[in-house]
mmCIF file with all atom_site columns, C-alpha atoms in Angstrom:
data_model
loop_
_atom_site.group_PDB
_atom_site.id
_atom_site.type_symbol
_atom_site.label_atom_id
_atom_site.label_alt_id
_atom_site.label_comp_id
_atom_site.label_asym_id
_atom_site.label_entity_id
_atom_site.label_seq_id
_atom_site.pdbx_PDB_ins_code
_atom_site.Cartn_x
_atom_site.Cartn_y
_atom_site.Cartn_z
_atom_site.occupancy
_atom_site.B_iso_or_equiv
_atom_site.pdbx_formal_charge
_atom_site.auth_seq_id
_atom_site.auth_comp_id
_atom_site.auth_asym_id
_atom_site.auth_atom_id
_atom_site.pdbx_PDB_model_num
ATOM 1   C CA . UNK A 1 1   ? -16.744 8.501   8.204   1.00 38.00 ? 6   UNK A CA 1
ATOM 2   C CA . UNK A 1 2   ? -15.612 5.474   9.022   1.00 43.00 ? 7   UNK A CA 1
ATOM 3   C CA . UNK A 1 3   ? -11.939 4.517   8.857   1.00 46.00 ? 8   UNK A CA 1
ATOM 4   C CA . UNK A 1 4   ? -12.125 1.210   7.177   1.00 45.00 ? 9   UNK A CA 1
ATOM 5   C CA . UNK A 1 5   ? -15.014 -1.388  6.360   1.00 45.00 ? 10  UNK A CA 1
ATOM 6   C CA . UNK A 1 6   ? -15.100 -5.080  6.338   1.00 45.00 ? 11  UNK A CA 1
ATOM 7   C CA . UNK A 1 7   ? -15.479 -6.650  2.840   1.00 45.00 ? 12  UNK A CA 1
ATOM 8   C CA . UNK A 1 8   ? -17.828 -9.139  2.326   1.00 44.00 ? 13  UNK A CA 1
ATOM 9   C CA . UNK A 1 9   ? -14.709 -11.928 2.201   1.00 55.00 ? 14  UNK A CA 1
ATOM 10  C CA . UNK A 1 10  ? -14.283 -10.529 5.438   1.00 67.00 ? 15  UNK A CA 1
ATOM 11  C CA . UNK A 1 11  ? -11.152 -8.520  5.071   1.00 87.00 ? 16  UNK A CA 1
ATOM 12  C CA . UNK A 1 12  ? -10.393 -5.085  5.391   1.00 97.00 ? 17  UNK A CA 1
ATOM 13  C CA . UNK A 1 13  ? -8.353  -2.824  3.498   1.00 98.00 ? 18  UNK A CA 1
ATOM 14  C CA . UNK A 1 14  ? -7.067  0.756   2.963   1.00 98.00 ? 19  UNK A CA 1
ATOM 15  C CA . UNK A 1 15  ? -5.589  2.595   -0.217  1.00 98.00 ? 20  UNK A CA 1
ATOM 16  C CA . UNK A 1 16  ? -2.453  4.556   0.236   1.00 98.00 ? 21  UNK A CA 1
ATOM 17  C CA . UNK A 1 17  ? -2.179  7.434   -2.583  1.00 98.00 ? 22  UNK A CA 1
ATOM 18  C CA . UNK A 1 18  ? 1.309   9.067   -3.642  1.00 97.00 ? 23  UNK A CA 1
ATOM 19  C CA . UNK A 1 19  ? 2.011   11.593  -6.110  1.00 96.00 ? 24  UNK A CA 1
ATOM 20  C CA . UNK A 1 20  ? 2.970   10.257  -9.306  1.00 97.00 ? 25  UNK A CA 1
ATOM 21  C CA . UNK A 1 21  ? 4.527   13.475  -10.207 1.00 95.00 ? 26  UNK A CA 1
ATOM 22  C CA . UNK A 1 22  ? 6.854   13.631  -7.017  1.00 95.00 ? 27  UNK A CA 1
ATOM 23  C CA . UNK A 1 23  ? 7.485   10.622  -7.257  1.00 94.00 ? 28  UNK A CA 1
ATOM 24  C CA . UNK A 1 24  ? 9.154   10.314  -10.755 1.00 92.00 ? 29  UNK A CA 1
ATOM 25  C CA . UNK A 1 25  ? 9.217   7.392   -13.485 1.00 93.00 ? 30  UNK A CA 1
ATOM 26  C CA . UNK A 1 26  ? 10.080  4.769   -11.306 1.00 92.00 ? 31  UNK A CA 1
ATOM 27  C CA . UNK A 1 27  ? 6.674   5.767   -9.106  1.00 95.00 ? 32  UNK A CA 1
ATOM 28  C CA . UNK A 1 28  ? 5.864   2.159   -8.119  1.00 93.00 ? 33  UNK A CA 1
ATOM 29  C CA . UNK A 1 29  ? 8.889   0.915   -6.979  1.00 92.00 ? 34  UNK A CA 1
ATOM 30  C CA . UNK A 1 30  ? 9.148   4.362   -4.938  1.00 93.00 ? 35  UNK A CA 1
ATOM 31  C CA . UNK A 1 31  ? 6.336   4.034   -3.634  1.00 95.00 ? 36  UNK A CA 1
ATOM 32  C CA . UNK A 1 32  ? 7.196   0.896   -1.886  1.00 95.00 ? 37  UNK A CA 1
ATOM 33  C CA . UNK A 1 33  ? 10.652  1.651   -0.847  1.00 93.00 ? 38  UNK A CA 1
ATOM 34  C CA . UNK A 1 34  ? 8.600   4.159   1.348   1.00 93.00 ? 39  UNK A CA 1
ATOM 35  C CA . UNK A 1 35  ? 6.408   1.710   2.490   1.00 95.00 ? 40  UNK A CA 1
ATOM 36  C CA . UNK A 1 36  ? 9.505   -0.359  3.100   1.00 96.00 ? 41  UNK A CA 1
ATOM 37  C CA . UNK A 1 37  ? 10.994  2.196   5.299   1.00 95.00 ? 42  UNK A CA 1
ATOM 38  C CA . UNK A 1 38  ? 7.508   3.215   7.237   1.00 96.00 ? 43  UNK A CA 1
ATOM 39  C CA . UNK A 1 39  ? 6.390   -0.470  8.144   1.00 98.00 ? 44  UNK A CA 1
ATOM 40  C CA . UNK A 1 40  ? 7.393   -2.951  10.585  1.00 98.00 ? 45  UNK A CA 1
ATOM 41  C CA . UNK A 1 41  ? 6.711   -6.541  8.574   1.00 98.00 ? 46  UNK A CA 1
ATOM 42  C CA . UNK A 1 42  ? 6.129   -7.860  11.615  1.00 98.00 ? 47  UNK A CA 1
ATOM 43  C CA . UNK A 1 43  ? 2.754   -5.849  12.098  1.00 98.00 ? 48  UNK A CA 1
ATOM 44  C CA . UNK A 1 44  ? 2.211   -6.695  8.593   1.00 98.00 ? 49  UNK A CA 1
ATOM 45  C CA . UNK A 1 45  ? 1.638   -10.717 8.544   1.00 97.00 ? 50  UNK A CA 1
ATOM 46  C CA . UNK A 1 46  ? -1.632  -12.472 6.152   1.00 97.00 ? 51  UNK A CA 1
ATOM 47  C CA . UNK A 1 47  ? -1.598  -9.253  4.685   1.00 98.00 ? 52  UNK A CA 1
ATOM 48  C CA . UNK A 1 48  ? -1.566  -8.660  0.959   1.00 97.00 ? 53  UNK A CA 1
ATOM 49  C CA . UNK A 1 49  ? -0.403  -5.141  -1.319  1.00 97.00 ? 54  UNK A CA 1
ATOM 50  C CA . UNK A 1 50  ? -2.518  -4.266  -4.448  1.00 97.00 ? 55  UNK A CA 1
ATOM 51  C CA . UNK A 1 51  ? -0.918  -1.546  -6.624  1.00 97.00 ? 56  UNK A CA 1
ATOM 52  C CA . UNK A 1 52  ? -1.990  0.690   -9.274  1.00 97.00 ? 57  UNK A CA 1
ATOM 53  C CA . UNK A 1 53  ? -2.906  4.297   -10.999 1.00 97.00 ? 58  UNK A CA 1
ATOM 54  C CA . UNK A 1 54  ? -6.071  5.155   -9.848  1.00 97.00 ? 59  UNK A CA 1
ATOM 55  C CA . UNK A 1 55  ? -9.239  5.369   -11.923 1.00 97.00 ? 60  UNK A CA 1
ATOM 56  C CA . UNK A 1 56  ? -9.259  8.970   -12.039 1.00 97.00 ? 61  UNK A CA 1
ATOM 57  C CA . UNK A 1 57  ? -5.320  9.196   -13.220 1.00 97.00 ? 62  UNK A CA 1
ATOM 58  C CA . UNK A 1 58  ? -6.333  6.880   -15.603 1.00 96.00 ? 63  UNK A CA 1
ATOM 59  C CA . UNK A 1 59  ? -8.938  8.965   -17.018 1.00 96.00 ? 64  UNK A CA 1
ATOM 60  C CA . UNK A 1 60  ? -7.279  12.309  -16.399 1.00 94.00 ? 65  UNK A CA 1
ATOM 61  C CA . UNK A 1 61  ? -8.330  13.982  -13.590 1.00 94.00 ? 66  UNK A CA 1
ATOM 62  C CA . UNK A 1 62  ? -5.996  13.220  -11.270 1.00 95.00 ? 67  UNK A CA 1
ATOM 63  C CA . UNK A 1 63  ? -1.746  11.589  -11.075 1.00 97.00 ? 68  UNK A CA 1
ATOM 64  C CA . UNK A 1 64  ? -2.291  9.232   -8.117  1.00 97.00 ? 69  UNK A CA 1
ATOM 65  C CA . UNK A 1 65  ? -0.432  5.458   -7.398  1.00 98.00 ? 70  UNK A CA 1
ATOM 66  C CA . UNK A 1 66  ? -2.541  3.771   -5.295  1.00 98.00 ? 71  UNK A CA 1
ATOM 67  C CA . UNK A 1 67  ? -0.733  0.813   -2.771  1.00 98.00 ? 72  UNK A CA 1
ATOM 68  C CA . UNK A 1 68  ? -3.653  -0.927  -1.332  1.00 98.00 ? 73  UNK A CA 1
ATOM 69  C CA . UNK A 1 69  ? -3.774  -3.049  2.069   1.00 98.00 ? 74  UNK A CA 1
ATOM 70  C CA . UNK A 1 70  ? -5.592  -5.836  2.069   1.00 98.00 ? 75  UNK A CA 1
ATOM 71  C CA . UNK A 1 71  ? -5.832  -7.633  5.791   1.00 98.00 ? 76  UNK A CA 1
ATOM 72  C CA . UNK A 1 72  ? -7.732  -10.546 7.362   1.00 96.00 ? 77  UNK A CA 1
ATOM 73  C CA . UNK A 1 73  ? -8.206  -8.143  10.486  1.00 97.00 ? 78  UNK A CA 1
ATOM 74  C CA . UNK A 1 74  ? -8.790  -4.159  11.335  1.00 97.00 ? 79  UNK A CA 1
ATOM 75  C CA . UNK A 1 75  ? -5.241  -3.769  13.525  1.00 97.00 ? 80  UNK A CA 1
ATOM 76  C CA . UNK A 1 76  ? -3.074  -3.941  10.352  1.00 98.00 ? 81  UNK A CA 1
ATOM 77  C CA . UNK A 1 77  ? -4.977  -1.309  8.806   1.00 98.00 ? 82  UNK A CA 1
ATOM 78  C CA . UNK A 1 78  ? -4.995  1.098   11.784  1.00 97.00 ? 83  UNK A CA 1
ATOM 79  C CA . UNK A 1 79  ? -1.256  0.616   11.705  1.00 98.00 ? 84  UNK A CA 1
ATOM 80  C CA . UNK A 1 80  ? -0.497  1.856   8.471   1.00 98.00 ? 85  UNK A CA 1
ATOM 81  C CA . UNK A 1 81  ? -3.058  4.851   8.913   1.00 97.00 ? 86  UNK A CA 1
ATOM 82  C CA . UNK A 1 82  ? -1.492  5.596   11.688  1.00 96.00 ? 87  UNK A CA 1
ATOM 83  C CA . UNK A 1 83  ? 2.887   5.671   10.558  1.00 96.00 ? 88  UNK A CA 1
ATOM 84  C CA . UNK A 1 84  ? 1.762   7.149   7.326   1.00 96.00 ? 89  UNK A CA 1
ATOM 85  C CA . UNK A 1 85  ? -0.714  9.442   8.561   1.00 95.00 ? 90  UNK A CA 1
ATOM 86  C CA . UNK A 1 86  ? 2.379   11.311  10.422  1.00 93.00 ? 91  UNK A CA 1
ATOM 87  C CA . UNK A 1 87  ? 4.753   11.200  7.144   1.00 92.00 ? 92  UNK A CA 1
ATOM 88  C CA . UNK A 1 88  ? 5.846   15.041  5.720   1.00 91.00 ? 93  UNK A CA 1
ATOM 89  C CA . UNK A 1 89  ? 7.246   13.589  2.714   1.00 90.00 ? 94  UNK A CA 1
ATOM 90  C CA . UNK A 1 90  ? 5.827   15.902  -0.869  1.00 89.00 ? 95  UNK A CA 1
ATOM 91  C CA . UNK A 1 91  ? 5.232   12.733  -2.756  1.00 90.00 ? 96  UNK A CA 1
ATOM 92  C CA . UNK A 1 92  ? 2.486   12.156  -0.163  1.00 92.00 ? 97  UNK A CA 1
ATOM 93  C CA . UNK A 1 93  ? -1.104  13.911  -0.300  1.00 94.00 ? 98  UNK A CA 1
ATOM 94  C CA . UNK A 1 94  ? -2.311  15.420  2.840   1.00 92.00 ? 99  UNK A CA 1
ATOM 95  C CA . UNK A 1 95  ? -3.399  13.652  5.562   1.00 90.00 ? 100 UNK A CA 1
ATOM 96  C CA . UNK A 1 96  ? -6.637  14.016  4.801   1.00 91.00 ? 101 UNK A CA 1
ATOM 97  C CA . UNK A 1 97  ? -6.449  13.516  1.133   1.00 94.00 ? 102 UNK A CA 1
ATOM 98  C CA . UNK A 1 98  ? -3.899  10.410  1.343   1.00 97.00 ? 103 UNK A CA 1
ATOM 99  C CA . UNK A 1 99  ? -5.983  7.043   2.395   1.00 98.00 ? 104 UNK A CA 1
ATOM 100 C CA . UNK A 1 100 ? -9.119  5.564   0.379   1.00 97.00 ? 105 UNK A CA 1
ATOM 101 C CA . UNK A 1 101 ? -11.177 3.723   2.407   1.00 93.00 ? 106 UNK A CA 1
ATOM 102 C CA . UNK A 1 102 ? -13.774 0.629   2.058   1.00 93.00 ? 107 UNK A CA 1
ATOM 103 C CA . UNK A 1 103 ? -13.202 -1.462  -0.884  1.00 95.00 ? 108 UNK A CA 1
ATOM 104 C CA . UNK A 1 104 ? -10.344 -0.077  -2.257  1.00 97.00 ? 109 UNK A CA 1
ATOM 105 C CA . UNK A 1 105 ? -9.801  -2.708  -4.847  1.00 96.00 ? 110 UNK A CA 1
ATOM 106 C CA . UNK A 1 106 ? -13.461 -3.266  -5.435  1.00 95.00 ? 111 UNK A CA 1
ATOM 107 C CA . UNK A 1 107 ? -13.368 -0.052  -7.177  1.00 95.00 ? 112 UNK A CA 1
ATOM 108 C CA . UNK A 1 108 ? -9.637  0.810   -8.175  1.00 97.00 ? 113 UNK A CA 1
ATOM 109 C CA . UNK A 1 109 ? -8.060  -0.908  -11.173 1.00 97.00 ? 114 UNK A CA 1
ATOM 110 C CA . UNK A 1 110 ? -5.423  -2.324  -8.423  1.00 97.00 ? 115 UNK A CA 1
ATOM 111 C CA . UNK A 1 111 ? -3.316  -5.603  -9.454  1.00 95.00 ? 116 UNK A CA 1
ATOM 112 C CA . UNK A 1 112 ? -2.262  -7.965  -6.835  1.00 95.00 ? 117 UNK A CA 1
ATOM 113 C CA . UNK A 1 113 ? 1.516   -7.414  -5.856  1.00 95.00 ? 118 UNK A CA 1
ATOM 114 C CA . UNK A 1 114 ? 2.111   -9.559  -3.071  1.00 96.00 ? 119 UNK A CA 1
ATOM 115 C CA . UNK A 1 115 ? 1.458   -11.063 0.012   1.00 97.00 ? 120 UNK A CA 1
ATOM 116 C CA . UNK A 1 116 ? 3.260   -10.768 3.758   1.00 98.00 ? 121 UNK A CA 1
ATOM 117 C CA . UNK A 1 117 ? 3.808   -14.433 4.872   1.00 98.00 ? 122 UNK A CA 1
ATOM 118 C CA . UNK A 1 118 ? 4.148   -15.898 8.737   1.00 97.00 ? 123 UNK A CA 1
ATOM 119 C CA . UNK A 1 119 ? 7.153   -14.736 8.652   1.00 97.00 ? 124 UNK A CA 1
ATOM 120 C CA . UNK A 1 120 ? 7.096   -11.478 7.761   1.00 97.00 ? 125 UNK A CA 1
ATOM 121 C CA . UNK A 1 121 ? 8.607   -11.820 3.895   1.00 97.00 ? 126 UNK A CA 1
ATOM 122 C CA . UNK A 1 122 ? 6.782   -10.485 1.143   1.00 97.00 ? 127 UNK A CA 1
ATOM 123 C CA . UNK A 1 123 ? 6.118   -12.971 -1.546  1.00 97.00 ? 128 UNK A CA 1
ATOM 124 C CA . UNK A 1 124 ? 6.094   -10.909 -4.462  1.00 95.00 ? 129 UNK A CA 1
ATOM 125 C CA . UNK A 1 125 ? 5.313   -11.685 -8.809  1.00 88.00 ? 130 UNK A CA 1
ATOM 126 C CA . UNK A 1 126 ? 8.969   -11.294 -10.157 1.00 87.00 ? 131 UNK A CA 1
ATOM 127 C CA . UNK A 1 127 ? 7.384   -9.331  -12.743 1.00 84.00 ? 132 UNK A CA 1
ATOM 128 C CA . UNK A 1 128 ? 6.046   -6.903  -10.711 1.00 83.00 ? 133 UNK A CA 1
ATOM 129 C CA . UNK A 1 129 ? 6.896   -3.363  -9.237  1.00 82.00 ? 134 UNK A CA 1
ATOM 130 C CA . UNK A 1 130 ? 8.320   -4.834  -6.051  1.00 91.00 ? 135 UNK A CA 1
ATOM 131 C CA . UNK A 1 131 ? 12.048  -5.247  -6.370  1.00 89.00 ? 136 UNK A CA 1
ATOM 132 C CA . UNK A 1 132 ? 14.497  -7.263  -3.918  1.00 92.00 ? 137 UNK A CA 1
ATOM 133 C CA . UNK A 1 133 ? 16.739  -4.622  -4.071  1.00 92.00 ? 138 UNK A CA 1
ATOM 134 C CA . UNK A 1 134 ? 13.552  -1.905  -2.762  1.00 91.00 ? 139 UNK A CA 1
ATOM 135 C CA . UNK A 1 135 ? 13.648  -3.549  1.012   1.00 94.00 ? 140 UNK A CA 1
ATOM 136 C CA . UNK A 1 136 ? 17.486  -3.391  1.135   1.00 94.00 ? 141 UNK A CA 1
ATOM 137 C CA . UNK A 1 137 ? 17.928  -1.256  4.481   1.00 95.00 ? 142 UNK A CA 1
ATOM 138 C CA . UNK A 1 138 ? 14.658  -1.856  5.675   1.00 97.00 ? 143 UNK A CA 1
ATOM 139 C CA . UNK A 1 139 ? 13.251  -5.106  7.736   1.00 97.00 ? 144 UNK A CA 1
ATOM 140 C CA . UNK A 1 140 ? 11.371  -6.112  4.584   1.00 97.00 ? 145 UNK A CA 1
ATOM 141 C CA . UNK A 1 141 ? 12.834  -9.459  2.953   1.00 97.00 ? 146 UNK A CA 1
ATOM 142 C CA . UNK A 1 142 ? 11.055  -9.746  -0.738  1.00 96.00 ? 147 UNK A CA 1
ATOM 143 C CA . UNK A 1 143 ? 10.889  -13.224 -1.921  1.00 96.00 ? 148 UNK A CA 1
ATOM 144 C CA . UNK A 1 144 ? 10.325  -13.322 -5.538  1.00 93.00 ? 149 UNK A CA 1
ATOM 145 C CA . UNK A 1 145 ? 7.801   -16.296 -6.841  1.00 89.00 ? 150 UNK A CA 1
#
């Protein structure tokens, strides 16, 4: 198995699941706060977040948010892998059950959320899930657009 493959636009990327039950109503923006609070922005930079219930919550069989990575190069992705890989948290599947891999929003019905800028700021839709107020505590600055 390998732990992440280059799209054809030559980026790679990796799906993060969470437990929508756990998680509550406000799953999304929970979701990222723990994001927020895992990940150094710094490690994060020409990346971009996709977000979205999976196909198979969407039809049922499962109650998975994904938060997709998308990244111009494979170190990015074996960061996040690796910090979320050692989170306990219940809102998180197992280790082995938490990361898609490949082309996660090739075949997820993921929206784009946002991109990481040279500075380390998330650009984010205002009408997203991704609040200002999520990265409060954090060293995530959210710049709405």
């Amino acid at each position: 198995m390998r732990l992440f493959r280059k799209k054809s636009s030559g980026r790679y990327e990796i799906g993060i699941l969470f437990d929508i039950g756990a998680l509550g109503s406000l799953y999304g923006q929970e979701a990222y706060h723990i994001l927020f609070s895992s990940l150094d922005p710094q490690r994060m930079t020409g990346c971009s977040f996709h977000d979205g219930d999976t196909e198979a919550t969407l039809y049922g069989g499962a109650n998975l948010y994904c938060i997709a990575v998308r990244a111009p190069a494979p170190q990015p992705i074996r960061y996040v892998r690796d910090i979320l890989s050692s989170r306990t948290d219940a809102w998180l599947p197992t280790p082995d059950r938490r990361f898609l891999e490949g082309d996660v929003t090739g075949r997820e019905p993921l929206v784009h959320a946002g991109d990481v800028d040279g500075a380390g700021r998330l650009v984010a839709s205002a009408n997203g899930p991704i609040r200002v107020r999520l990265a409060e505590g954090t060293a995530w600055t959210v710049v709405p657009r």
